[in-house]
Tab-separated table of C-alpha atoms in Angstrom:
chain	number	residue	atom	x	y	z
D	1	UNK	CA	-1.386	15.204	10.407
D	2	UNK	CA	-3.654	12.180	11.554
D	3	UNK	CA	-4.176	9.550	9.629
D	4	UNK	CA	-7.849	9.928	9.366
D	5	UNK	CA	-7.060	13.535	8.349
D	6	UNK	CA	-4.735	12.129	5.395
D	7	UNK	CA	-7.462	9.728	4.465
D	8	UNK	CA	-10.118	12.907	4.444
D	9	UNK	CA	-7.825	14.875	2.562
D	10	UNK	CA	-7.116	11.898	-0.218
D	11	UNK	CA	-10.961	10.915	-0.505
D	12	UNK	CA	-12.021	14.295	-1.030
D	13	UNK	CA	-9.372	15.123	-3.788
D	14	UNK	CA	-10.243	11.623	-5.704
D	15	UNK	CA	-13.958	12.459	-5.771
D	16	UNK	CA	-13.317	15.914	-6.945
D	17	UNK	CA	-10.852	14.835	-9.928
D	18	UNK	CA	-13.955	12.089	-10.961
D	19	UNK	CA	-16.652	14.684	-10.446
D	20	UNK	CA	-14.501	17.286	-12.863
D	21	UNK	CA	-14.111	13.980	-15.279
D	22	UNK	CA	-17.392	12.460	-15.479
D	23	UNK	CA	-19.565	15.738	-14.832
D	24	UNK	CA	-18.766	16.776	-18.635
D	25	UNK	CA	-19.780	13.641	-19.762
D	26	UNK	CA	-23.185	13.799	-17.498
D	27	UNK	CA	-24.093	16.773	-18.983
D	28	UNK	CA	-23.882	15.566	-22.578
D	29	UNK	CA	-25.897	12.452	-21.656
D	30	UNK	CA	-28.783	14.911	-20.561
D	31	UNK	CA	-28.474	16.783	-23.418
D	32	UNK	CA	-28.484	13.637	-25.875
D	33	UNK	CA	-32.268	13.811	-24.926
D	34	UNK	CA	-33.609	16.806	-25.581
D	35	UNK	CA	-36.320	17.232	-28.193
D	36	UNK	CA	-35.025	20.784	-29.784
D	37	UNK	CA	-33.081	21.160	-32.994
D	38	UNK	CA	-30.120	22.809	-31.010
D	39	UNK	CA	-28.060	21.423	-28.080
D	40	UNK	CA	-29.258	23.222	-24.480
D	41	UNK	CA	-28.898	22.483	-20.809
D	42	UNK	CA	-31.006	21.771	-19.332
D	43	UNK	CA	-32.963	20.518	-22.403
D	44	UNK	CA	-36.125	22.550	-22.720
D	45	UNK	CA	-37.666	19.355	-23.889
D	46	UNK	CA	-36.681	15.992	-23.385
D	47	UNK	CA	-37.702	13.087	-25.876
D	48	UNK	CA	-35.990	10.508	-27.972
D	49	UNK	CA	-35.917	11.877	-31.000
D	50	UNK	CA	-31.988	12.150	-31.905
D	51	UNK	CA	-32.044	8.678	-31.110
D	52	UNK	CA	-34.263	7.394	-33.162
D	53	UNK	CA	-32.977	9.733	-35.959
D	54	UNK	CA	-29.485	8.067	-35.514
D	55	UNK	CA	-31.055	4.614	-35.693
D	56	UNK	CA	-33.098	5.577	-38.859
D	57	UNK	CA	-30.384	7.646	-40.364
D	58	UNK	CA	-28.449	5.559	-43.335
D	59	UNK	CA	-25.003	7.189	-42.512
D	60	UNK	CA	-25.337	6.685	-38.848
D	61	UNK	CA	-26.612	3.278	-38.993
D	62	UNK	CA	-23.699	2.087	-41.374
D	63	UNK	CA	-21.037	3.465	-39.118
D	64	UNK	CA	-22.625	2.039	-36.258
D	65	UNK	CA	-22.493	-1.319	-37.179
D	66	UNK	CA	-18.939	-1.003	-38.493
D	67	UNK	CA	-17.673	-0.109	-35.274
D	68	UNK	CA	-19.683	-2.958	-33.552
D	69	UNK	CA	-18.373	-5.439	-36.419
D	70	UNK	CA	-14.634	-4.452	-36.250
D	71	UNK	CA	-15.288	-4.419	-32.424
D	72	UNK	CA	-16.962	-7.895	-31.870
D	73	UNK	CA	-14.398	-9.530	-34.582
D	74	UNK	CA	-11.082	-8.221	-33.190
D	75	UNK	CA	-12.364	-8.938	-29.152
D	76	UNK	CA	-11.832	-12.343	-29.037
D	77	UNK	CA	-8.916	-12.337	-31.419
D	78	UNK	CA	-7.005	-9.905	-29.241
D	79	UNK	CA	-8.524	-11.962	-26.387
D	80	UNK	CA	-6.827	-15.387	-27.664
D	81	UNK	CA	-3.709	-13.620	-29.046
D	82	UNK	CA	-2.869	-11.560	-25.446
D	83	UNK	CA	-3.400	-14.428	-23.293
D	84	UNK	CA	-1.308	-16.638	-25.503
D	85	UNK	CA	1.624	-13.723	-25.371
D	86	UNK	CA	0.482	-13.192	-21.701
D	87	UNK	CA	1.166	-17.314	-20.751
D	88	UNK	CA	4.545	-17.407	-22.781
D	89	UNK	CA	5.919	-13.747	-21.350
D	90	UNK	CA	4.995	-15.551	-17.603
D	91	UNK	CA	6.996	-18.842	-19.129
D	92	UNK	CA	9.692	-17.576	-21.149
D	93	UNK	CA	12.915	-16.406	-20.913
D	94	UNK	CA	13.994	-14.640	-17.860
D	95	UNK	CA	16.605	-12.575	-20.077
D	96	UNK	CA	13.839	-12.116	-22.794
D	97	UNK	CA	10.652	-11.093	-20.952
D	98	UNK	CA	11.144	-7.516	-19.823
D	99	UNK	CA	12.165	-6.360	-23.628
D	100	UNK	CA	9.457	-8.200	-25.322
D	101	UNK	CA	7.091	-7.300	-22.784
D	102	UNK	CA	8.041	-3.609	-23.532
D	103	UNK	CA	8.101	-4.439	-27.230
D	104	UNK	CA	4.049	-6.416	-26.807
D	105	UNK	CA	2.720	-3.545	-24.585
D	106	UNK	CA	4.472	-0.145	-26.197
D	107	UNK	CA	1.366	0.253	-28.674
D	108	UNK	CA	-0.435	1.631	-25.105
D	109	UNK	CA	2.051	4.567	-24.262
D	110	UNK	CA	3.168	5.507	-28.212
D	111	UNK	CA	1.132	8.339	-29.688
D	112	UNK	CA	-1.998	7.008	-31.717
D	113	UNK	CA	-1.381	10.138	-34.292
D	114	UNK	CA	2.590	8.244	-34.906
D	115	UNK	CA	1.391	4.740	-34.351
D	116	UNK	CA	-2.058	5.162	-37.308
D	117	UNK	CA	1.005	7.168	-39.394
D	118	UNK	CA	3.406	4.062	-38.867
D	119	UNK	CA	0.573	1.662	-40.241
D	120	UNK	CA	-0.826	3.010	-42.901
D	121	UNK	CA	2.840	3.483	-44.626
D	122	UNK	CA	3.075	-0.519	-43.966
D	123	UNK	CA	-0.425	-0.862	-45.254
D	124	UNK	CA	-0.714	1.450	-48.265
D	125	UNK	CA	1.832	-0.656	-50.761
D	126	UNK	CA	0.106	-3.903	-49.791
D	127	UNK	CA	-3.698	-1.903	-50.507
D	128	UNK	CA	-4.533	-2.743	-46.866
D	129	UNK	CA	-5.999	0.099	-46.084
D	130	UNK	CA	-9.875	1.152	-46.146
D	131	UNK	CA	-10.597	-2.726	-45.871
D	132	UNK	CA	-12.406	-4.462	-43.001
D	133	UNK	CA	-9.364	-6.804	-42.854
D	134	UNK	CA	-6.714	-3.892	-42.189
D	135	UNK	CA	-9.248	-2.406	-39.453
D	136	UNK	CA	-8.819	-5.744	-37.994
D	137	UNK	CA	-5.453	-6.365	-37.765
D	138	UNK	CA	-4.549	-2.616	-36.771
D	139	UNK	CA	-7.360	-2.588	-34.082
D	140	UNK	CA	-5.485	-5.507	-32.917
D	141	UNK	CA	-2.320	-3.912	-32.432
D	142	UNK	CA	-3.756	-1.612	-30.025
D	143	UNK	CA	-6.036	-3.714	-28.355
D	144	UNK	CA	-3.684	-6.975	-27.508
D	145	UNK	CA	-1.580	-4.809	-24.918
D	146	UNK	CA	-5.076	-4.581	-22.533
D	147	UNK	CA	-5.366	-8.513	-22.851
D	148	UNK	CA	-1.213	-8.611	-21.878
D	149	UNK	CA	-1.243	-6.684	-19.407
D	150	UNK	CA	-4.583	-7.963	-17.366
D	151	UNK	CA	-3.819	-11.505	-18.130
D	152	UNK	CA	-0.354	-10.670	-16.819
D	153	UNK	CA	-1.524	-9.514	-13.573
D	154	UNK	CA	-3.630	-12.366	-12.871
D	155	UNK	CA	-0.965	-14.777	-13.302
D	156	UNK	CA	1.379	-12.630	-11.043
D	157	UNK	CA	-1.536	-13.286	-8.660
D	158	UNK	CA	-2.140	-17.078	-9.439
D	159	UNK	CA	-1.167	-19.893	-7.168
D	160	UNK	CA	1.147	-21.980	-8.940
D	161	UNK	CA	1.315	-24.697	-6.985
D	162	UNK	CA	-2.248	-25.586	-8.213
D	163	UNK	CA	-0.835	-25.918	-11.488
D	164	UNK	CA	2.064	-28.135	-10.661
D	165	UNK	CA	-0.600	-30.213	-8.458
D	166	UNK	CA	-1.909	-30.962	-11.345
D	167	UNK	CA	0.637	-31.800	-13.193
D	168	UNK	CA	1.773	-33.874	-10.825
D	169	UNK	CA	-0.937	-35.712	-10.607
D	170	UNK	CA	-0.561	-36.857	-14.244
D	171	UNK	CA	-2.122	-33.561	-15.958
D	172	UNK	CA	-0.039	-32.925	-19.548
D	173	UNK	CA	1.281	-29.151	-19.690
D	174	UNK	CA	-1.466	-28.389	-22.339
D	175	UNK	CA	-4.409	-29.746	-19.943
D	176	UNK	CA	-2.868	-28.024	-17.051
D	177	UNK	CA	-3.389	-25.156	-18.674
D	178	UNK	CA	-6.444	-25.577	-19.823
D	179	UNK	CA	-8.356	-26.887	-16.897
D	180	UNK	CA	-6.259	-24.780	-14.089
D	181	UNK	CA	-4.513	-21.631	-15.231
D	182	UNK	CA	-7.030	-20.416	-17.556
D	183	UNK	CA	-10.204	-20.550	-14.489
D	184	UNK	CA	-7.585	-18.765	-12.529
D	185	UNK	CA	-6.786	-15.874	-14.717
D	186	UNK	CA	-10.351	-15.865	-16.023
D	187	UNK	CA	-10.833	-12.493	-14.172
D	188	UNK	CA	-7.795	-10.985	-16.284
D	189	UNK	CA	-9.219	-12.174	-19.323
D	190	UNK	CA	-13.103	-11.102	-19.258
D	191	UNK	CA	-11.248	-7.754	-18.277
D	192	UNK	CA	-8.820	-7.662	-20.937
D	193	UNK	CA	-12.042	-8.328	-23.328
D	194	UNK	CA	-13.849	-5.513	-22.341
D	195	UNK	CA	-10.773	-3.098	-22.132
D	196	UNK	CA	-10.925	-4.285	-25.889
D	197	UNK	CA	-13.834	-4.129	-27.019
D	198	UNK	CA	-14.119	-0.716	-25.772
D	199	UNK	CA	-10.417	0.125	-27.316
D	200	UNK	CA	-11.792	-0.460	-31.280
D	201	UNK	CA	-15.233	0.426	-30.920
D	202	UNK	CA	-14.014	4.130	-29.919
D	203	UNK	CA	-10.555	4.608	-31.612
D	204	UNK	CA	-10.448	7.418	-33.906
D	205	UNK	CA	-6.568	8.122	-35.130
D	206	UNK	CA	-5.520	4.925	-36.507
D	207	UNK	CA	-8.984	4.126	-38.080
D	208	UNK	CA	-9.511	7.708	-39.838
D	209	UNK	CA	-5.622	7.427	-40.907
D	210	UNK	CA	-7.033	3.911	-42.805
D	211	UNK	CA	-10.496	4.818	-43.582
D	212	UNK	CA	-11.012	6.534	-47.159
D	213	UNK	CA	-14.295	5.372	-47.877
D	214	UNK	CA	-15.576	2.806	-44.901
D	215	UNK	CA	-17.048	5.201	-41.868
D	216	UNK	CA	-16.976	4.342	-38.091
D	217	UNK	CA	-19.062	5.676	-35.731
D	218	UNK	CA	-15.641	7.744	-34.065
D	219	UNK	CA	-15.265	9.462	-38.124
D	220	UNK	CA	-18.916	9.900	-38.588
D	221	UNK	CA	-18.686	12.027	-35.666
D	222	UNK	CA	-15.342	14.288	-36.559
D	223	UNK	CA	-17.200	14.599	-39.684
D	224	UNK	CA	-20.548	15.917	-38.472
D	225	UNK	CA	-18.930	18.000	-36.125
D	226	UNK	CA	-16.690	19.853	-39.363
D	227	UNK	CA	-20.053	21.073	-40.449
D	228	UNK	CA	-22.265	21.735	-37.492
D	229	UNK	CA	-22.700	20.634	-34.016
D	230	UNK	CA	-25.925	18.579	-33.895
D	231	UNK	CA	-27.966	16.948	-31.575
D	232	UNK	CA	-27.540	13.773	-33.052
D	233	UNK	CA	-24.126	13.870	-31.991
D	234	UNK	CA	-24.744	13.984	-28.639
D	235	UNK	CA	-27.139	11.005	-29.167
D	236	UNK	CA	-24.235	8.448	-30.337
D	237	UNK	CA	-21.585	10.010	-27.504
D	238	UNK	CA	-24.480	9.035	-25.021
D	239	UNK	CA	-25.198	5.388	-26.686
D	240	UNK	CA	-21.149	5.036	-26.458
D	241	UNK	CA	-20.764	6.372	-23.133
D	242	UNK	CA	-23.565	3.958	-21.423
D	243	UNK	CA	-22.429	1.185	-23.466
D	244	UNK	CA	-18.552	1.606	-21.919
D	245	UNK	CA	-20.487	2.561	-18.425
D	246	UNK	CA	-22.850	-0.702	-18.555
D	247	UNK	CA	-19.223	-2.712	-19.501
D	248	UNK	CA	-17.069	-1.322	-16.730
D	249	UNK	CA	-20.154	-1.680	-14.182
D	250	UNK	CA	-20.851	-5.292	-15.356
D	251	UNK	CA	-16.492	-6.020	-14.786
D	252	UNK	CA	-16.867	-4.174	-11.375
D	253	UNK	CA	-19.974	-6.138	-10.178
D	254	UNK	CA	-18.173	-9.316	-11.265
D	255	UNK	CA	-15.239	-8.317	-9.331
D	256	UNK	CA	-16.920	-8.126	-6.327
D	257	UNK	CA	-18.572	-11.242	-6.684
D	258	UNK	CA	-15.513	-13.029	-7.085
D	259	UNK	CA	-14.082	-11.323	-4.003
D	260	UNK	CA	-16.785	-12.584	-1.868
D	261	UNK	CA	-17.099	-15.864	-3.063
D	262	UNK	CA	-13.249	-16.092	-2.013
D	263	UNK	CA	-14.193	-14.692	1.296
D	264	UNK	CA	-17.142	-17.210	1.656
C-alpha cells in the first residue's frame, strides 16, 4: 500500500473518530437554544430563553460562580506549583526523577471515583470538607499534573545553552531562570493553565465526594438531571462546552503564532 494510500486511510479514520466525538456534543449545543419546555432536535424554536433562565435562576447562578471561583483561584496556584515541580524534576536527581515524576503525575491515570474516596477520608477528621479551602487544595491535586507535564515538555524542548549563556555571562541561577527559561517554556505554561482551569471548573467525582452543602455547576447538573431532564441543562453544558472550545482555540491559535514567528 502507497504511502498516500496510508495517509488517506489514517486521515479519514481520525476525522471519523472526532466527528463520532464532537457530533454529540454539536447536537446538544443546538438544542441548548431552543425556546420549548422540552429538549428536541432540531429545536422547533430557537431563542435564549434557558439561558437567561440559568443566569436569573438563584441555584444556577450560585453554582456557577463557585465553579468559576474554585477555578480562577486554584489556576494560577497549580500554575506556580507545576512549574516549580516541573523546573526541579528537569534539575534533580537523575536516580529520583522518574519515581517522583510518577508519584507528581499519577493523580491523571488513578480513578477520580478512588482518588475523591482517598481525600475525603484525609479530609473528613480535619472538617475539610464542604469548604472552599478543601475544593482548593483537592482541585489542586488533580490539576498540578497538566502544569507538570506541559511545562515538562517544553523544557525537554528548550535550548539550554541559552541558559548557561546567561549564566555565563554573569546571570545568578535565580535570574537565569527568570529572564530565560521561563520565556522559553512560556508555551507549556499558558497550556498547562488552561488544561487547568478547564480540569476544576468541570470535575464532578472529587468535588460531589466533598460537597455536602456548597453546589458546583458539575453537581447542580447530576442533581437536575435525578429529577428531570431540562432544557436548562443543556444551556450550562453549552456555556461549558464553548467556554473549553473558545480556551483550546485561543491555545491553538497561539500555537501557531509562535510557530511562525520561529519560522519568520
Amino acid at each position: 500500500m502507497s504511502e498516500n494510500r496510508i495517509g488517506l486511510l489514517v486521515g479519514t479514520i481520525a476525522v471519523t473518530v472526532m466527528v463520532f466525538l464532537i457530533l454529540p456534543q454539536l447536537i446538544l449545543l443546538v438544542q441548548s437554544f431552543t425556546a420549548e419546555d422540552y429538549l428536541s432536535f432540531p429545536p422547533k424554536h430557537f431563542g435564549l430563553r434557558w439561558y437567561a433562565f440559568i443566569f436569573g435562576d438563584e441555584t444556577w447562578r450560585r453554582a456557577l460562580s463557585t465553579s468559576m471561583l474554585i477555578a480562577v483561584l486554584v489556576t494560577p496556584l497549580a500554575v506556580i506549583l507545576g512549574t516549580a515541580a516541573a523546573i526541579g524534576l528537569d534539575r534533580g536527581p537523575m536516580r529520583l526523577r522518574k519515581a517522583m515524576r510518577t508519584a507528581l503525575v499519577s493523580p491523571m491515570v488513578l480513578p477520580h471515583v478512588v482518588l475523591g474516596m482517598a481525600i475525603y477520608r484525609v479530609f473528613l477528621p480535619l472538617r475539610f470538607d464542604d469548604t472552599l479551602a478543601g475544593f482548593l487544595v483537592a482541585h489542586l491535586v488533580l490539576c498540578v499534573p497538566y502544569v507538570i507535564v506541559t511545562v515538562g515538555a517544553s523544557l525537554q524542548a528548550m535550548d539550554r545553552s541559552l541558559e548557561q549563556a546567561a549564566m555565563s555571562l554573569g546571570a545568578s541561577l535565580p535570574v537565569a531562570l527568570w529572564r530565560v527559561v521561563l520565556p522559553l517554556v512560556r508555551p507549556g505554561v499558558i497550556a498547562g493553565a488552561v488544561f487547568a482551569f478547564i480540569t476544576s471548573f468541570d470535575e464532578f467525582i472529587v468535588t460531589y465526594f466533598l460537597a455536602s452543602r456548597q453546589t458546583t455547576a458539575p453537581i447542580q447538573i447530576f442533581s437536575s438531571l435525578s429529577y428531570q431532564l431540562e432544557p436548562s441543562i443543556a444551556a450550562v453544558s453549552g456555556l461549558t462546552l464553548v467556554v473549553t472550545a473558545a480556551l483550546c482555540g485561543l491555545l491553538i491559535l497561539r500555537g501557531s503564532m509562535a510557530g511562525t514567528t520561529q519560522v519568520a
